Amino acid sequence: MKKTIIYYFSGTGNTWWIANALQQQLAAQNHQAQSYSIETLTPENVLEQVKDVNHIIFGFPVYGSTAPKFMINFINQFPNATNDQSASIFATQALASGDTAYHIGKMLIQKGYSLKQTMHFRMMNNFHIPKFRFYRPKNDYRVDKLHQKSLPKVKKLALAITNNQEHIIGKNIIDYLLGNFQRSHIDKVIDMISKEFKIDSTHCVNCGKCERICPTQNIKKCGDTYKFGDNCMLCLRCYCQCPKSAILIGEGTKNEIKYPRYKGPEKYFDINVLMKNNR
Ligand SMILES: Cc1cc2nc3c(=O)[nH]c(=O)nc-3n(C[C@H](O)[C@H](O)[C@H](O)COP(=O)(O)O)c2cc1C
């Protein structure tokens, strides 16, 4: 039987939701897949896991038409393909991103994988701060509506994987131009915005959640406050999940009506699921 693994990174939960839905759709088609949040893995774990796997699926949120650094590093360190291993890429996004999944797919092609599917899923936006007002995140029925719209695409991707059919999006010139334009700015944007993170000490209750959930261990307790290091990839997990909205990205974000934090893809979403494996 064909063995498949899903490796995903998710900052605020959307990509986790799609990875889960895909795993369920594959199972419904008698195609067993295990999914792993890459935050929980060591390179040794991965080497052991991929040895006898036929198909590998990578999922991540779009950051300016590319993947988060965490996922790019993971793929850079990923072993080269042996025999006839194939790969799919899916990305979650708020609106549009051009060729993101295909762009990252090319990294896998270089590693010898046969790229079979690329897919984008529209999910709730998590990126709405004073300098980048995409559109306001909503934590209500609109999240479910996006899920309902995504599900047929998840099913389509699962079918294509099960039947080994090629389904590549993002290969045309328009997608490439949009993607390339966004990619040429994103590193500077991340660098600039990550320097604006600070703690609102009038609201912080010193619970330590931000330090505990940061995927790059970039937040450290310092006396009775927290300091941000230089390793932020702008996943916005700390910003969205702080129970007191005490993490600010610019003074304007004190106003929670104008800058609501995205709380994740389900009403009872628990951020800890991203730090566990979902087998
Ligand atoms: C730094 C950053 C950059 C983003 N860039 C884009 C983008 O270029 N296009 C887009 O449609 N969404 C963009 N988004 C929105 C996210 O891709 C989207 O909300 C995603 O589903 C979040 O997934 P997650 O909850 O798994 O982290 C961006 C979000 C962040 C934090």
Short mmCIF file of C-alpha atoms and ligand atoms in Angstrom, two decimals:
data_model
loop_
_atom_site.label_atom_id
_atom_site.label_comp_id
_atom_site.label_asym_id
_atom_site.label_seq_id
_atom_site.Cartn_x
_atom_site.Cartn_y
_atom_site.Cartn_z
CA MET A 1 0.00 0.00 0.00
CA LYS A 2 1.14 3.54 -0.77
CA LYS A 3 2.50 5.40 2.25
CA THR A 4 1.92 9.14 2.55
CA ILE A 5 3.06 11.75 5.05
CA ILE A 6 1.79 15.30 5.53
CA TYR A 7 4.32 17.78 6.93
CA TYR A 8 2.88 21.16 7.81
CA PHE A 9 3.71 24.39 9.55
CA SER A 10 0.88 26.55 10.86
CA GLY A 11 1.28 29.85 12.68
CA THR A 12 -2.31 30.45 13.77
CA GLY A 13 -4.18 27.26 12.88
CA ASN A 14 -5.49 27.53 9.31
CA THR A 15 -2.91 25.26 7.75
CA TRP A 16 -3.39 22.77 10.56
CA TRP A 17 -7.11 22.75 9.74
CA ILE A 18 -6.49 21.99 6.05
CA ALA A 19 -3.87 19.33 6.91
CA ASN A 20 -6.43 17.64 9.15
CA ALA A 21 -9.20 17.86 6.59
CA LEU A 22 -6.88 16.43 3.93
CA GLN A 23 -5.85 13.57 6.18
CA GLN A 24 -9.54 12.77 6.75
CA GLN A 25 -10.39 12.96 3.04
CA LEU A 26 -7.50 10.67 2.20
CA ALA A 27 -8.65 8.22 4.88
CA ALA A 28 -12.17 8.32 3.40
CA GLN A 29 -10.56 7.15 0.15
CA ASN A 30 -8.74 4.34 1.95
CA HIS A 31 -5.47 6.19 1.66
CA GLN A 32 -3.77 6.37 5.05
CA ALA A 33 -1.66 9.44 5.69
CA GLN A 34 0.06 10.58 8.86
CA SER A 35 0.40 14.27 9.53
CA TYR A 36 3.11 16.03 11.48
CA SER A 37 3.55 19.59 12.62
CA ILE A 38 7.16 20.21 11.66
CA GLU A 39 7.74 22.11 14.90
CA THR A 40 7.68 18.80 16.72
CA LEU A 41 10.28 17.01 14.59
CA THR A 42 14.05 16.66 14.59
CA PRO A 43 16.00 15.97 11.36
CA GLU A 44 16.58 12.42 12.69
CA ASN A 45 12.81 11.87 13.06
CA VAL A 46 12.31 12.96 9.47
CA LEU A 47 15.06 10.72 8.08
CA GLU A 48 13.49 7.75 9.82
CA GLN A 49 9.96 8.63 8.68
CA VAL A 50 10.60 9.21 4.97
CA LYS A 51 12.61 6.05 4.36
CA ASP A 52 9.73 3.97 3.06
CA VAL A 53 7.26 6.71 2.11
CA ASN A 54 6.01 7.08 -1.47
CA HIS A 55 4.33 10.44 -1.32
CA ILE A 56 5.06 13.53 0.79
CA ILE A 57 2.72 16.49 1.23
CA PHE A 58 3.95 19.86 2.48
CA GLY A 59 1.56 22.54 3.79
CA PHE A 60 2.20 26.08 5.03
CA PRO A 61 0.69 29.59 5.19
CA VAL A 62 1.59 32.03 2.43
CA TYR A 63 3.83 34.89 3.57
CA GLY A 64 4.20 37.30 0.64
CA SER A 65 4.05 34.52 -2.00
CA THR A 66 6.53 32.29 -0.31
CA ALA A 67 6.64 29.91 2.65
CA PRO A 68 7.57 30.83 6.25
CA LYS A 69 11.32 30.56 6.87
CA PHE A 70 10.62 27.66 9.18
CA MET A 71 9.23 25.62 6.28
CA ILE A 72 11.91 26.75 3.83
CA ASN A 73 14.62 25.59 6.27
CA PHE A 74 12.77 22.31 6.75
CA ILE A 75 12.67 21.69 2.99
CA ASN A 76 16.30 22.75 2.57
CA GLN A 77 17.30 20.11 5.09
CA PHE A 78 14.88 17.53 3.71
CA PRO A 79 16.50 14.39 2.30
CA ASN A 80 16.73 13.98 -1.48
CA ALA A 81 14.22 11.67 -3.11
CA THR A 82 15.03 8.01 -3.38
CA ASN A 83 13.45 5.86 -6.10
CA ASP A 84 10.20 7.33 -7.33
CA GLN A 85 9.05 9.48 -4.42
CA SER A 86 6.52 12.18 -5.25
CA ALA A 87 5.34 15.35 -3.54
CA SER A 88 2.37 17.72 -3.24
CA ILE A 89 2.37 21.25 -1.91
CA PHE A 90 -0.55 23.15 -0.45
CA ALA A 91 -0.60 26.68 0.90
CA THR A 92 -3.26 28.58 2.83
CA GLN A 93 -3.78 32.25 2.09
CA ALA A 94 -6.07 35.18 2.83
CA LEU A 95 -6.69 36.28 -0.71
CA ALA A 96 -4.17 35.60 -3.46
CA SER A 97 -0.53 34.80 -3.80
CA GLY A 98 0.20 33.91 -7.42
CA ASP A 99 2.50 30.93 -7.74
CA THR A 100 3.42 30.22 -4.08
CA ALA A 101 2.83 26.46 -3.96
CA TYR A 102 4.51 25.90 -7.32
CA HIS A 103 7.42 28.16 -6.34
CA ILE A 104 8.10 26.00 -3.26
CA GLY A 105 7.36 22.87 -5.29
CA LYS A 106 10.39 23.67 -7.44
CA MET A 107 12.59 23.16 -4.37
CA LEU A 108 11.28 19.62 -4.14
CA ILE A 109 11.81 19.01 -7.86
CA GLN A 110 15.45 19.96 -7.34
CA LYS A 111 15.64 17.36 -4.63
CA GLY A 112 14.48 14.71 -7.10
CA TYR A 113 10.80 14.50 -6.12
CA SER A 114 8.20 14.30 -8.81
CA LEU A 115 5.87 17.24 -8.12
CA LYS A 116 2.32 15.98 -8.57
CA GLN A 117 -0.03 18.56 -7.09
CA THR A 118 0.01 22.18 -5.98
CA MET A 119 -3.04 23.83 -4.38
CA HIS A 120 -3.99 27.07 -2.60
CA PHE A 121 -6.77 27.35 -0.05
CA ARG A 122 -8.42 30.58 0.90
CA MET A 123 -8.75 30.84 4.68
CA MET A 124 -9.27 33.64 7.21
CA ASN A 125 -6.69 36.41 7.11
CA ASN A 126 -4.42 36.63 10.14
CA PHE A 127 -2.36 39.60 8.93
CA HIS A 128 -3.97 42.92 9.75
CA ILE A 129 -1.74 45.46 11.43
CA PRO A 130 -1.29 49.23 10.98
CA LYS A 131 1.24 49.02 8.14
CA PHE A 132 -0.51 46.11 6.39
CA ARG A 133 -4.23 46.40 6.49
CA PHE A 134 -5.19 43.43 4.34
CA TYR A 135 -8.67 42.92 5.78
CA ARG A 136 -9.82 42.48 9.35
CA PRO A 137 -9.78 38.93 10.69
CA LYS A 138 -13.17 37.69 11.81
CA ASN A 139 -13.67 35.13 14.52
CA ASP A 140 -17.24 34.25 13.65
CA TYR A 141 -19.37 32.26 11.19
CA ARG A 142 -17.23 33.58 8.31
CA VAL A 143 -14.47 31.19 9.32
CA ASP A 144 -16.88 28.25 8.87
CA LYS A 145 -18.01 29.65 5.52
CA LEU A 146 -14.42 29.61 4.29
CA HIS A 147 -14.11 26.01 5.51
CA GLN A 148 -17.23 25.02 3.60
CA LYS A 149 -15.74 26.53 0.47
CA SER A 150 -12.39 24.83 1.03
CA LEU A 151 -13.74 21.34 1.57
CA PRO A 152 -14.51 20.51 -2.10
CA LYS A 153 -10.94 21.58 -2.95
CA VAL A 154 -9.53 19.43 -0.17
CA LYS A 155 -11.52 16.53 -1.59
CA LYS A 156 -10.22 17.27 -5.08
CA LEU A 157 -6.64 17.31 -3.82
CA ALA A 158 -7.15 14.04 -1.93
CA LEU A 159 -8.60 12.40 -5.05
CA ALA A 160 -5.72 13.59 -7.21
CA ILE A 161 -3.23 12.22 -4.66
CA THR A 162 -5.01 8.89 -4.37
CA ASN A 163 -5.26 8.51 -8.15
CA ASN A 164 -1.74 9.84 -8.73
CA GLN A 165 -3.10 12.50 -11.07
CA GLU A 166 -1.19 15.65 -11.82
CA HIS A 167 -2.83 18.89 -10.70
CA ILE A 168 -0.44 21.83 -10.75
CA ILE A 169 -1.55 25.43 -10.31
CA GLY A 170 0.61 28.55 -10.46
CA LYS A 171 2.65 27.70 -13.53
CA ASN A 172 1.49 30.59 -15.69
CA ILE A 173 3.21 33.95 -16.22
CA ILE A 174 0.58 36.05 -14.40
CA ASP A 175 0.89 33.96 -11.23
CA TYR A 176 4.66 34.06 -11.52
CA LEU A 177 4.72 37.86 -11.89
CA LEU A 178 2.45 38.42 -8.89
CA GLY A 179 4.39 35.91 -6.82
CA ASN A 180 7.74 37.31 -7.80
CA PHE A 181 6.65 40.86 -7.01
CA GLN A 182 5.47 39.90 -3.51
CA ARG A 183 8.54 37.76 -2.84
CA SER A 184 10.88 40.62 -3.67
CA HIS A 185 9.47 42.59 -0.71
CA ILE A 186 8.59 40.07 1.96
CA ASP A 187 11.98 39.72 3.68
CA LYS A 188 12.19 43.47 4.21
CA VAL A 189 8.60 43.58 5.44
CA ILE A 190 9.23 40.79 7.96
CA ASP A 191 12.42 42.42 9.12
CA MET A 192 10.74 45.80 9.56
CA ILE A 193 7.59 44.55 11.29
CA SER A 194 9.28 42.08 13.59
CA LYS A 195 11.19 44.99 15.13
CA GLU A 196 7.90 46.61 16.12
CA PHE A 197 6.78 43.88 18.52
CA LYS A 198 6.52 45.00 22.10
CA ILE A 199 4.74 44.13 25.31
CA ASP A 200 2.01 46.38 26.63
CA SER A 201 2.97 46.18 30.29
CA THR A 202 -0.35 47.66 31.40
CA HIS A 203 -2.10 44.53 30.09
CA CYS A 204 0.51 41.76 30.33
CA VAL A 205 -0.22 39.37 33.21
CA ASN A 206 3.09 37.54 32.88
CA CYS A 207 1.45 34.21 32.01
CA GLY A 208 4.37 33.12 29.80
CA LYS A 209 2.13 31.85 27.00
CA CYS A 210 3.94 33.88 24.31
CA GLU A 211 7.30 32.46 25.35
CA ARG A 212 5.92 28.91 25.41
CA ILE A 213 4.15 28.96 22.04
CA CYS A 214 6.69 30.82 19.86
CA PRO A 215 7.83 28.29 17.23
CA THR A 216 11.30 29.85 16.98
CA GLN A 217 11.84 30.40 20.72
CA ASN A 218 12.25 34.07 19.94
CA ILE A 219 10.53 35.37 23.08
CA LYS A 220 12.35 35.32 26.39
CA LYS A 221 11.26 36.35 29.87
CA CYS A 222 13.27 39.31 31.10
CA GLY A 223 12.41 40.45 34.64
CA ASP A 224 8.68 41.01 34.67
CA THR A 225 8.39 41.48 30.92
CA TYR A 226 9.37 39.67 27.70
CA LYS A 227 11.98 40.46 25.07
CA PHE A 228 11.81 39.64 21.37
CA GLY A 229 14.96 38.35 19.65
CA ASP A 230 16.02 38.50 15.99
CA ASN A 231 14.48 35.24 14.90
CA CYS A 232 10.86 36.24 14.31
CA MET A 233 9.29 34.89 11.11
CA LEU A 234 6.12 36.91 11.64
CA CYS A 235 3.81 33.94 12.10
CA LEU A 236 1.76 36.17 14.47
CA ARG A 237 1.03 33.32 16.85
CA CYS A 238 2.03 35.28 19.97
CA TYR A 239 0.19 38.39 18.79
CA CYS A 240 -3.04 36.50 18.08
CA GLN A 241 -2.95 34.15 21.05
CA CYS A 242 -1.99 36.47 23.90
CA PRO A 243 -4.99 36.17 26.27
CA LYS A 244 -4.79 39.88 27.12
CA SER A 245 -3.85 41.18 23.65
CA ALA A 246 -0.77 42.58 25.36
CA ILE A 247 1.50 42.02 22.38
CA LEU A 248 1.54 45.10 20.22
CA ILE A 249 2.81 45.62 16.69
CA GLY A 250 2.71 49.39 16.70
CA GLU A 251 0.67 51.56 19.10
CA GLY A 252 -2.40 51.29 16.87
CA THR A 253 -2.84 47.62 17.76
CA LYS A 254 -3.91 48.65 21.26
CA ASN A 255 -7.25 49.21 19.58
CA GLU A 256 -8.65 45.69 19.39
CA ILE A 257 -11.74 46.73 17.47
CA LYS A 258 -9.63 48.12 14.67
CA TYR A 259 -7.05 45.35 14.96
CA PRO A 260 -8.80 42.19 16.14
CA ARG A 261 -6.60 39.15 16.77
CA TYR A 262 -7.36 36.02 14.78
CA LYS A 263 -8.24 33.24 17.21
CA GLY A 264 -7.96 30.27 14.89
CA PRO A 265 -10.04 28.07 12.64
CA GLU A 266 -12.50 26.68 15.19
CA LYS A 267 -14.47 28.09 18.08
CA TYR A 268 -12.61 25.95 20.60
CA PHE A 269 -9.30 25.97 18.76
CA ASP A 270 -6.42 25.17 21.11
CA ILE A 271 -3.02 26.43 19.95
CA ASN A 272 -1.34 23.50 21.71
CA VAL A 273 -2.42 21.17 18.87
CA LEU A 274 0.29 22.76 16.76
CA MET A 275 2.92 21.61 19.18
CA LYS A 276 1.74 17.99 19.11
CA ASN A 277 1.74 15.40 16.38
CA ASN A 278 -1.54 14.45 14.85
CA ARG A 279 -1.28 10.81 13.81
C1 LIG B 1 3.65 37.72 7.26
C2 LIG B 1 2.39 37.29 6.54
C3 LIG B 1 2.30 37.46 5.17
C4 LIG B 1 1.14 37.08 4.49
N1 LIG B 1 1.09 37.21 3.14
C5 LIG B 1 -0.02 36.83 2.48
C6 LIG B 1 -0.08 36.96 1.05
O1 LIG B 1 0.88 37.35 0.40
N2 LIG B 1 -1.23 36.62 0.43
C7 LIG B 1 -2.32 36.14 1.12
O2 LIG B 1 -3.34 35.87 0.50
N3 LIG B 1 -2.27 35.98 2.47
C8 LIG B 1 -1.15 36.31 3.16
N4 LIG B 1 -1.11 36.17 4.52
C9 LIG B 1 -2.25 35.56 5.23
C10 LIG B 1 -1.99 34.10 5.63
O3 LIG B 1 -1.31 33.41 4.60
C11 LIG B 1 -3.29 33.31 5.93
O4 LIG B 1 -4.09 33.95 6.85
C12 LIG B 1 -2.95 31.88 6.36
O5 LIG B 1 -4.08 31.05 6.16
C13 LIG B 1 -2.51 31.75 7.82
O6 LIG B 1 -2.25 30.38 8.07
P1 LIG B 1 -1.91 29.79 9.51
O7 LIG B 1 -3.13 30.07 10.38
O8 LIG B 1 -1.73 28.32 9.28
O9 LIG B 1 -0.71 30.46 10.02
C14 LIG B 1 0.04 36.53 5.21
C15 LIG B 1 0.15 36.37 6.61
C16 LIG B 1 1.31 36.74 7.26
C17 LIG B 1 1.39 36.53 8.76
#
